[in-house]
Coordinates of C-alpha atoms in Angstrom, one line a residue:
M29 CA 7.3 44.4 -21.9
K30 CA 8.3 44.4 -25.7
I31 CA 9.9 46.8 -28.3
T32 CA 7.4 47.6 -31.0
D33 CA 9.3 50.5 -32.9
V34 CA 12.5 52.1 -33.3
K35 CA 13.1 55.6 -34.9
S36 CA 16.3 57.6 -35.4
Y37 CA 16.5 61.2 -35.8
L38 CA 19.4 63.0 -37.3
I39 CA 19.5 66.6 -36.1
K40 CA 21.8 69.1 -37.6
M41 CA 22.3 72.5 -35.9
D42 CA 24.8 75.6 -36.3
W43 CA 27.7 75.5 -34.0
D44 CA 29.0 79.1 -33.6
D45 CA 30.7 78.5 -30.2
R46 CA 32.7 75.5 -31.3
P47 CA 36.6 74.9 -30.4
G48 CA 39.0 75.9 -33.2
K49 CA 36.2 77.8 -34.9
D50 CA 38.8 80.1 -36.7
K51 CA 40.4 77.0 -38.3
P52 CA 39.8 76.8 -42.0
R53 CA 38.7 73.0 -41.8
S54 CA 36.4 73.2 -38.9
S55 CA 32.9 72.2 -39.2
I56 CA 30.2 74.8 -39.0
E57 CA 27.3 72.4 -38.2
R58 CA 27.1 69.6 -35.6
E59 CA 24.9 66.4 -36.1
F60 CA 23.3 64.5 -33.3
I61 CA 21.4 61.2 -33.7
F62 CA 18.6 60.5 -31.3
V63 CA 17.0 57.0 -31.1
Q64 CA 13.5 56.4 -29.9
I65 CA 12.4 52.9 -28.6
D66 CA 8.8 52.4 -28.1
T67 CA 7.4 49.6 -26.1
D68 CA 3.9 47.6 -26.2
E69 CA 3.5 49.2 -22.6
G70 CA 3.3 52.7 -23.9
I71 CA 6.8 53.5 -22.4
T72 CA 9.2 55.4 -24.9
G73 CA 13.0 55.3 -24.3
W74 CA 15.6 57.9 -25.8
G75 CA 19.2 57.3 -26.5
E76 CA 21.9 59.5 -28.2
I77 CA 24.5 58.3 -30.6
T78 CA 26.8 60.8 -32.1
N79 CA 30.2 60.4 -33.9
Y80 CA 32.2 63.5 -33.4
P81 CA 33.0 65.6 -35.8
G82 CA 32.0 63.3 -38.9
S83 CA 28.7 63.6 -40.6
V84 CA 29.3 60.8 -42.9
G85 CA 29.9 58.5 -39.8
N86 CA 26.7 59.9 -38.3
R87 CA 24.6 59.1 -41.3
A88 CA 26.1 55.7 -41.3
I89 CA 25.3 55.2 -37.8
Q90 CA 21.8 56.1 -38.4
K91 CA 21.6 53.6 -41.3
Y92 CA 22.8 50.8 -38.9
V93 CA 20.3 51.6 -36.3
M94 CA 17.5 51.4 -38.7
E95 CA 18.9 48.1 -40.1
L96 CA 18.4 46.9 -36.5
K97 CA 14.8 47.9 -36.2
D98 CA 13.4 44.5 -37.2
F99 CA 16.0 42.7 -35.1
L100 CA 15.2 44.7 -32.0
I101 CA 11.3 44.5 -32.4
G102 CA 9.8 41.9 -29.9
W103 CA 12.9 42.0 -27.5
D104 CA 12.4 43.1 -23.7
P105 CA 14.1 46.4 -23.7
T106 CA 15.2 45.8 -20.1
K107 CA 17.4 42.9 -21.3
I108 CA 20.2 45.6 -22.1
E109 CA 23.1 43.4 -21.8
E110 CA 21.4 40.5 -23.9
I111 CA 20.5 42.7 -26.5
W112 CA 23.8 44.3 -26.7
T113 CA 25.6 40.9 -27.0
R114 CA 23.5 39.7 -29.7
T115 CA 23.7 42.7 -31.8
F116 CA 27.4 42.8 -31.3
R117 CA 27.5 39.4 -32.6
L118 CA 25.6 40.4 -35.8
F119 CA 28.7 42.5 -36.6
T120 CA 31.4 40.1 -35.5
Y121 CA 32.2 39.1 -39.0
T122 CA 32.9 42.5 -40.3
G123 CA 36.3 42.3 -38.9
T124 CA 38.2 44.8 -36.8
R125 CA 38.3 47.4 -39.3
G126 CA 34.4 47.8 -39.6
A127 CA 31.5 47.5 -41.9
T128 CA 32.7 50.4 -44.0
T129 CA 36.1 48.9 -44.7
A130 CA 34.3 45.7 -45.5
A131 CA 32.1 47.5 -47.9
I132 CA 35.2 48.9 -50.0

């Protein structure tokens, strides 16, 4: 089995029943990122990645996922630990403060 496609979806929804909703800086929307992994055997897997509460963080994470698409295609999706380790190593040199700080 091989990964053939990776898609990400940024979903926004109203969040009327949120904790601290009466505070002036609380968000009125919530964002969720869903990731779809398709395989050559017709199996589709789903995952969710959400950075609470920041919308900027969620958009950045979604971009990271899509940047990884070409890297992930062709891998066996059952090799989770190997994929995780190799993906982690791609970002090793951005330092402990992350890619955003490196970009600044």
